[in-house]
Coordinates of C-alpha atoms and ligand atoms in Angstrom, one line a residue:
M1 CA 0.0 0.0 0.0
N2 CA 1.3 3.5 -0.9
A3 CA -1.5 5.6 0.4
R4 CA -1.5 7.4 3.7
I5 CA -4.6 6.4 5.7
L6 CA -6.7 9.3 6.7
D7 CA -7.9 8.6 10.2
G8 CA -11.5 9.8 10.4
A9 CA -11.9 8.3 13.9
A10 CA -9.0 10.3 15.3
V11 CA -10.3 13.6 13.7
A12 CA -13.8 12.8 15.0
A13 CA -12.4 12.4 18.5
A14 CA -10.7 15.7 18.2
I15 CA -14.0 17.4 17.1
R16 CA -15.8 15.8 20.1
E17 CA -13.2 17.1 22.5
R18 CA -13.5 20.6 21.0
V19 CA -17.3 20.3 21.3
A20 CA -17.1 19.1 25.0
G21 CA -15.0 22.3 25.7
Q22 CA -17.6 24.5 24.1
V23 CA -20.3 22.8 26.1
H24 CA -18.3 23.5 29.2
E25 CA -17.9 27.2 28.2
L26 CA -21.7 27.5 27.6
A27 CA -22.4 25.9 31.0
A28 CA -20.5 28.8 32.6
R29 CA -23.0 31.1 31.0
G30 CA -25.9 29.0 32.2
V31 CA -26.6 27.5 28.8
S32 CA -27.0 23.7 28.3
P33 CA -27.4 22.7 24.6
R34 CA -30.3 20.3 23.8
L35 CA -30.9 18.2 20.8
E36 CA -34.3 16.5 20.0
V37 CA -34.4 13.6 17.6
I38 CA -37.6 12.5 15.9
L39 CA -37.8 8.8 14.7
V40 CA -40.8 7.7 12.8
G41 CA -41.3 3.9 12.5
D42 CA -39.0 1.1 13.5
D43 CA -36.4 0.8 10.8
P44 CA -33.6 -1.1 12.6
A45 CA -30.8 0.9 11.0
S46 CA -32.5 4.2 11.9
R47 CA -32.9 3.0 15.5
V48 CA -29.1 2.2 15.7
Y49 CA -28.2 5.7 14.3
V50 CA -30.6 7.5 16.7
A51 CA -29.2 5.6 19.7
A52 CA -25.7 6.4 18.6
K53 CA -26.5 10.1 18.3
G54 CA -28.1 10.1 21.8
K55 CA -25.0 8.3 23.3
A56 CA -22.6 10.8 21.6
C57 CA -24.6 13.7 23.0
L58 CA -24.3 12.3 26.5
Q59 CA -20.6 11.9 26.1
V60 CA -20.0 15.6 25.4
G61 CA -22.6 16.9 27.8
I62 CA -25.3 17.8 25.3
R63 CA -28.9 17.1 26.5
S64 CA -30.8 14.9 24.1
G65 CA -34.2 13.3 23.7
T66 CA -35.9 11.0 21.2
H67 CA -39.5 11.2 20.0
N68 CA -40.6 7.9 18.6
L69 CA -43.7 8.0 16.4
P70 CA -45.2 4.8 15.2
A71 CA -44.7 3.7 11.5
G72 CA -48.3 4.5 10.8
A73 CA -48.2 8.0 12.2
G74 CA -50.0 10.6 10.1
G75 CA -48.4 13.6 8.6
D76 CA -50.5 15.9 10.9
E77 CA -49.1 14.2 14.0
L78 CA -45.5 14.6 12.7
A79 CA -46.1 18.2 11.7
A80 CA -47.6 19.0 15.1
L81 CA -44.5 17.5 16.9
I82 CA -42.1 19.6 14.8
A83 CA -44.2 22.7 15.5
A84 CA -44.1 21.9 19.2
L85 CA -40.3 21.5 19.2
N86 CA -40.0 24.7 17.1
A87 CA -42.0 26.5 19.7
D88 CA -39.9 25.3 22.7
P89 CA -37.2 27.9 23.5
D90 CA -35.2 25.2 25.4
V91 CA -34.6 23.2 22.2
D92 CA -31.4 24.0 20.3
G93 CA -31.4 21.3 17.6
I94 CA -34.1 19.4 15.9
L95 CA -33.3 16.3 13.8
L96 CA -35.7 14.3 11.8
Q97 CA -34.2 10.9 11.1
M98 CA -34.5 9.8 7.5
P99 CA -35.9 7.9 5.7
L100 CA -39.5 8.4 6.7
P101 CA -41.8 5.4 6.2
K102 CA -44.1 5.6 3.2
P103 CA -46.2 7.5 2.3
L104 CA -44.6 10.4 4.3
D105 CA -42.5 12.7 2.2
G106 CA -39.3 13.5 4.1
R107 CA -38.7 16.7 2.1
A108 CA -42.0 18.2 3.2
F109 CA -41.3 17.7 6.9
L110 CA -37.7 18.8 6.8
D111 CA -39.0 22.1 5.4
L112 CA -41.0 22.6 8.6
I113 CA -38.0 22.6 10.9
D114 CA -36.9 26.0 12.2
P115 CA -33.8 26.8 10.1
A116 CA -32.1 28.2 13.3
R117 CA -32.3 24.7 14.8
D118 CA -31.8 22.7 11.6
V119 CA -28.7 20.9 12.8
D120 CA -28.7 18.5 9.8
G121 CA -28.5 21.5 7.5
F122 CA -31.2 20.2 5.2
H123 CA -33.7 23.2 5.3
P124 CA -33.8 25.2 2.1
T125 CA -32.7 28.3 4.0
N126 CA -29.5 26.6 5.1
V127 CA -28.9 25.0 1.7
G128 CA -29.2 28.5 0.1
L129 CA -26.9 30.1 2.6
L130 CA -24.3 27.4 2.1
H131 CA -24.4 27.9 -1.6
Q132 CA -24.0 31.7 -1.1
G133 CA -20.9 31.0 1.1
R134 CA -22.6 32.5 4.2
P135 CA -22.7 31.0 7.7
A136 CA -25.1 28.1 7.7
F137 CA -25.8 24.7 9.2
V138 CA -23.8 22.5 7.0
P139 CA -24.7 18.8 6.5
C140 CA -22.7 16.8 9.0
T141 CA -20.9 14.4 6.7
P142 CA -19.4 16.9 4.2
A143 CA -18.6 19.3 7.0
G144 CA -16.6 16.5 8.7
I145 CA -14.9 15.6 5.4
V146 CA -13.6 19.2 5.0
E147 CA -12.2 19.1 8.6
L148 CA -10.6 15.7 7.9
L149 CA -8.9 17.1 4.7
D150 CA -7.8 20.2 6.6
R151 CA -6.4 18.3 9.5
S152 CA -4.7 15.9 7.2
G153 CA -2.9 18.6 5.3
V154 CA -4.7 18.0 1.9
A155 CA -4.6 21.3 -0.1
L156 CA -7.9 22.4 -1.5
T157 CA -7.1 25.8 -3.1
G158 CA -6.6 25.3 -6.8
A159 CA -7.0 21.5 -6.5
R160 CA -9.1 19.6 -9.0
A161 CA -11.9 18.0 -6.9
V162 CA -14.4 15.5 -8.2
V163 CA -17.5 14.6 -6.2
L164 CA -19.1 11.3 -7.3
G165 CA -22.8 11.4 -6.3
R166 CA -25.3 14.3 -6.2
S167 CA -27.4 13.7 -3.2
E168 CA -28.8 16.5 -1.0
I169 CA -27.1 15.1 2.1
V170 CA -23.6 14.4 0.7
G171 CA -22.8 15.1 -2.9
K172 CA -24.3 18.6 -3.4
P173 CA -23.2 20.1 -0.1
M174 CA -19.8 18.5 -0.5
A175 CA -19.3 20.2 -3.9
A176 CA -20.5 23.6 -2.4
L177 CA -18.0 23.3 0.5
L178 CA -15.1 22.4 -1.8
L179 CA -16.0 25.3 -4.1
A180 CA -16.0 27.6 -1.1
R181 CA -12.5 26.4 -0.4
H182 CA -11.4 27.4 -3.9
A183 CA -11.2 23.9 -5.4
T184 CA -12.1 23.5 -9.0
V185 CA -15.1 21.2 -8.6
T186 CA -16.7 18.6 -11.0
M187 CA -19.8 16.6 -10.0
C188 CA -20.5 13.2 -11.3
H189 CA -23.6 11.0 -11.2
S190 CA -25.2 7.9 -12.6
R191 CA -25.5 9.5 -16.0
T192 CA -21.9 10.9 -16.3
A193 CA -20.2 9.8 -19.5
D194 CA -16.8 8.1 -19.1
L195 CA -16.9 8.3 -15.3
A196 CA -13.4 6.9 -14.9
A197 CA -11.8 9.6 -17.1
V198 CA -13.6 12.4 -15.2
C199 CA -12.6 10.9 -11.8
R200 CA -9.0 10.5 -13.0
E201 CA -8.7 14.3 -13.2
A202 CA -9.2 14.6 -9.5
D203 CA -6.5 15.6 -6.9
V204 CA -9.3 15.1 -4.4
L205 CA -11.9 12.5 -5.2
V206 CA -15.0 12.1 -2.9
A207 CA -17.0 9.0 -3.6
A208 CA -20.6 9.0 -2.4
A209 CA -22.6 6.8 -4.8
G210 CA -23.7 3.9 -2.5
K211 CA -22.2 1.3 -4.9
P212 CA -19.6 -1.1 -3.4
A213 CA -16.1 -0.8 -4.9
L214 CA -17.4 1.3 -7.8
V215 CA -14.2 3.3 -7.8
T216 CA -11.2 1.3 -9.1
V217 CA -7.7 2.1 -10.0
A218 CA -8.9 3.2 -13.4
H219 CA -10.7 6.1 -11.6
V220 CA -7.8 7.4 -9.6
K221 CA -4.9 9.7 -10.5
P222 CA -1.7 8.5 -8.8
G223 CA -1.2 10.4 -5.6
A224 CA -4.8 11.7 -5.3
A225 CA -6.6 11.9 -2.0
V226 CA -9.6 9.6 -2.0
I227 CA -12.4 10.0 0.4
D228 CA -14.8 7.1 0.6
V229 CA -18.3 8.0 1.9
G230 CA -20.0 4.8 0.9
V231 CA -21.3 2.4 3.4
N232 CA -22.5 -0.8 1.7
R233 CA -23.4 -4.1 3.3
V234 CA -21.8 -6.8 1.2
D235 CA -22.7 -10.5 1.8
D236 CA -21.1 -11.9 -1.4
A237 CA -18.1 -14.0 -0.1
A238 CA -16.5 -14.2 -3.6
L239 CA -16.6 -10.4 -3.9
V240 CA -15.2 -9.9 -0.4
A241 CA -12.4 -12.3 -1.2
R242 CA -11.6 -10.4 -4.4
L243 CA -11.7 -6.9 -2.7
Y244 CA -9.8 -7.9 0.5
P245 CA -7.5 -10.8 -0.5
G246 CA -6.1 -12.7 2.5
D247 CA -8.1 -10.5 5.0
A248 CA -9.1 -13.0 7.6
E249 CA -10.9 -10.3 9.7
R250 CA -13.3 -9.6 6.8
Q251 CA -14.0 -13.2 6.2
G252 CA -14.6 -13.6 9.9
Q253 CA -17.2 -10.7 9.9
L254 CA -18.9 -12.3 6.9
A255 CA -19.2 -15.6 8.7
K256 CA -20.3 -14.1 12.0
R257 CA -22.7 -11.3 10.9
G258 CA -23.5 -12.4 7.3
Y259 CA -22.1 -9.2 5.8
T260 CA -19.1 -6.8 5.9
L261 CA -19.1 -3.1 5.3
V262 CA -17.6 -2.1 2.0
G263 CA -17.1 1.5 0.8
D264 CA -17.6 2.9 -2.7
V265 CA -13.9 2.5 -3.4
D266 CA -12.0 -0.7 -4.1
F267 CA -9.8 0.0 -1.1
T268 CA -7.0 -2.6 -1.5
A269 CA -6.3 -1.8 -5.2
V270 CA -6.8 2.0 -4.9
A271 CA -4.6 2.3 -1.8
A272 CA -1.7 1.1 -4.0
V273 CA -2.0 4.2 -6.3
A274 CA -3.6 7.0 -4.2
G275 CA -1.7 9.4 -2.0
A276 CA -4.2 9.3 0.8
I277 CA -7.4 7.3 1.4
T278 CA -10.1 6.8 4.0
P279 CA -10.9 3.3 5.1
V280 CA -14.4 1.8 5.6
P281 CA -15.2 1.5 8.4
G282 CA -13.3 4.1 10.4
G283 CA -12.9 6.8 7.8
V284 CA -15.8 9.2 7.1
G285 CA -18.4 7.4 9.3
P286 CA -17.3 8.7 12.7
L287 CA -17.2 12.3 11.4
T288 CA -20.9 12.5 10.8
I289 CA -22.0 12.3 14.4
A290 CA -19.1 14.6 15.4
G291 CA -20.5 17.1 12.9
L292 CA -24.0 16.8 14.4
L293 CA -22.6 17.6 17.9
Q294 CA -20.8 20.6 16.6
N295 CA -23.9 21.9 14.8
T296 CA -25.9 21.5 18.0
V297 CA -23.5 23.6 20.1
T298 CA -23.3 26.1 17.3
A299 CA -27.1 26.4 17.2
A300 CA -27.1 26.9 21.0
R301 CA -24.6 29.7 20.7
R302 CA -26.1 31.4 17.6
R303 CA -29.6 31.4 19.0
R304 CA -28.3 33.4 22.0
G305 CA -26.1 35.7 19.9
L306 CA -22.9 34.2 21.5
Ligands
NAD1 P1 -27.9 8.6 -2.8 O1 -28.4 7.2 -3.2 O2 -28.9 9.6 -2.3 O3 -27.1 9.2 -4.0 C1 -26.2 8.4 -4.7 C2 -25.6 9.3 -5.8 O4 -24.7 8.5 -6.5 C3 -26.7 9.7 -6.9 O5 -26.5 11.1 -7.2 C4 -26.4 8.8 -8.1 O6 -26.5 9.6 -9.3 C5 -24.9 8.5 -7.9 N1 -24.6 7.2 -8.5 C6 -25.2 6.0 -8.1 N2 -24.6 5.0 -8.9 C7 -23.7 5.6 -9.7 C8 -22.8 5.1 -10.7 N3 -22.8 3.8 -11.0 N4 -22.0 5.9 -11.3 C9 -22.0 7.2 -11.0 N5 -22.8 7.8 -10.0 C10 -23.7 7.0 -9.4 O7 -26.8 8.3 -1.7 P2 -26.2 9.2 -0.5 O8 -27.3 9.4 0.5 O9 -25.5 10.4 -1.0 O10 -25.2 8.1 0.1 C11 -24.1 7.6 -0.7 C12 -23.4 6.6 0.1 O11 -22.8 7.2 1.2 C13 -24.2 5.5 0.7 O12 -23.5 4.3 0.7 C14 -24.5 5.9 2.1 O13 -24.8 4.8 2.9 C15 -23.2 6.6 2.4 N6 -23.3 7.6 3.5 C16 -22.5 7.5 4.5 C17 -22.5 8.5 5.5 C18 -21.5 8.4 6.6 O14 -21.6 8.9 7.6 N7 -20.3 7.7 6.3 C19 -23.4 9.5 5.5 C20 -24.3 9.6 4.4 C21 -24.3 8.6 3.4

């Protein structure tokens, strides 16, 4: 392997420590940040994410609560809950866990959250502010990635950056942040022609497509920094053996859990040509919750003009 491993877990720990310090400072002013999470339905993955968010809040001294609505909850009930949280002056951050069970339209309910407490950064007001380069709540995953790149000494000014994926939660805000940092940004998606050739232009390649090992050596310029956002459950033993030859730990996970987590990048092959790379797991994943904690404390400060 040539590539330097970018340690997202270490950067996430540093962000959490900074947030804990900010919580301490706020406590001295009589302010105790509070996050409220809304979970609709009983999707097992969403439950795990929500529990992890609550635990992370506790660890840095942020108060948090969860509002669990049943899968069959009506839109009126959800809208009323968001309105009640918006009206509660003690609430600093409101997070609506996605996806919502059908037929609820996530977009319509995200739009109801007070932009000043929109700690996921998905409200159109915050999206607009981000694209104008003004202070905003920035979606947690791309915000964490910029901090990882900065702390890892990856230069962005003048760099060619390619973002693979154009979702509202990762691809689009990622591109906006890289642009704000003076990178020359190209966005790719499922209809991009000759994807590998476009990606090969990148000094910084961010892969967020949700397709296991989509990015191969053919997509990577030697020496590039490769950020792998993808989290894909793979249960195909032959594929795992090809992607991680001789990796007994991966095979063990497969046997024990029935799957292993694979990113959007063919890690073993790409690490031989890239200059720096994030692993999956342990790369981008831990940064997302760290970003949420930071946004919650930022909301608590801004709402009080601090
Ligand atoms: P999404 O499904 O909303 O968007 C995927 C994007 O990738 C789309 O814009 C699509 O056009 C593009 N795409 C799909 N297949 C492609 C292909 N073959 N070639 C080119 N482009 C292609 O996904 P998302 O919500 O942005 O998530 C992407 C991945 O990142 C998922 O694996 C998700 O689990 C993961 N994720 C991880 C974190 C984290 O904290 N680590 C956070 C958010 C998302």
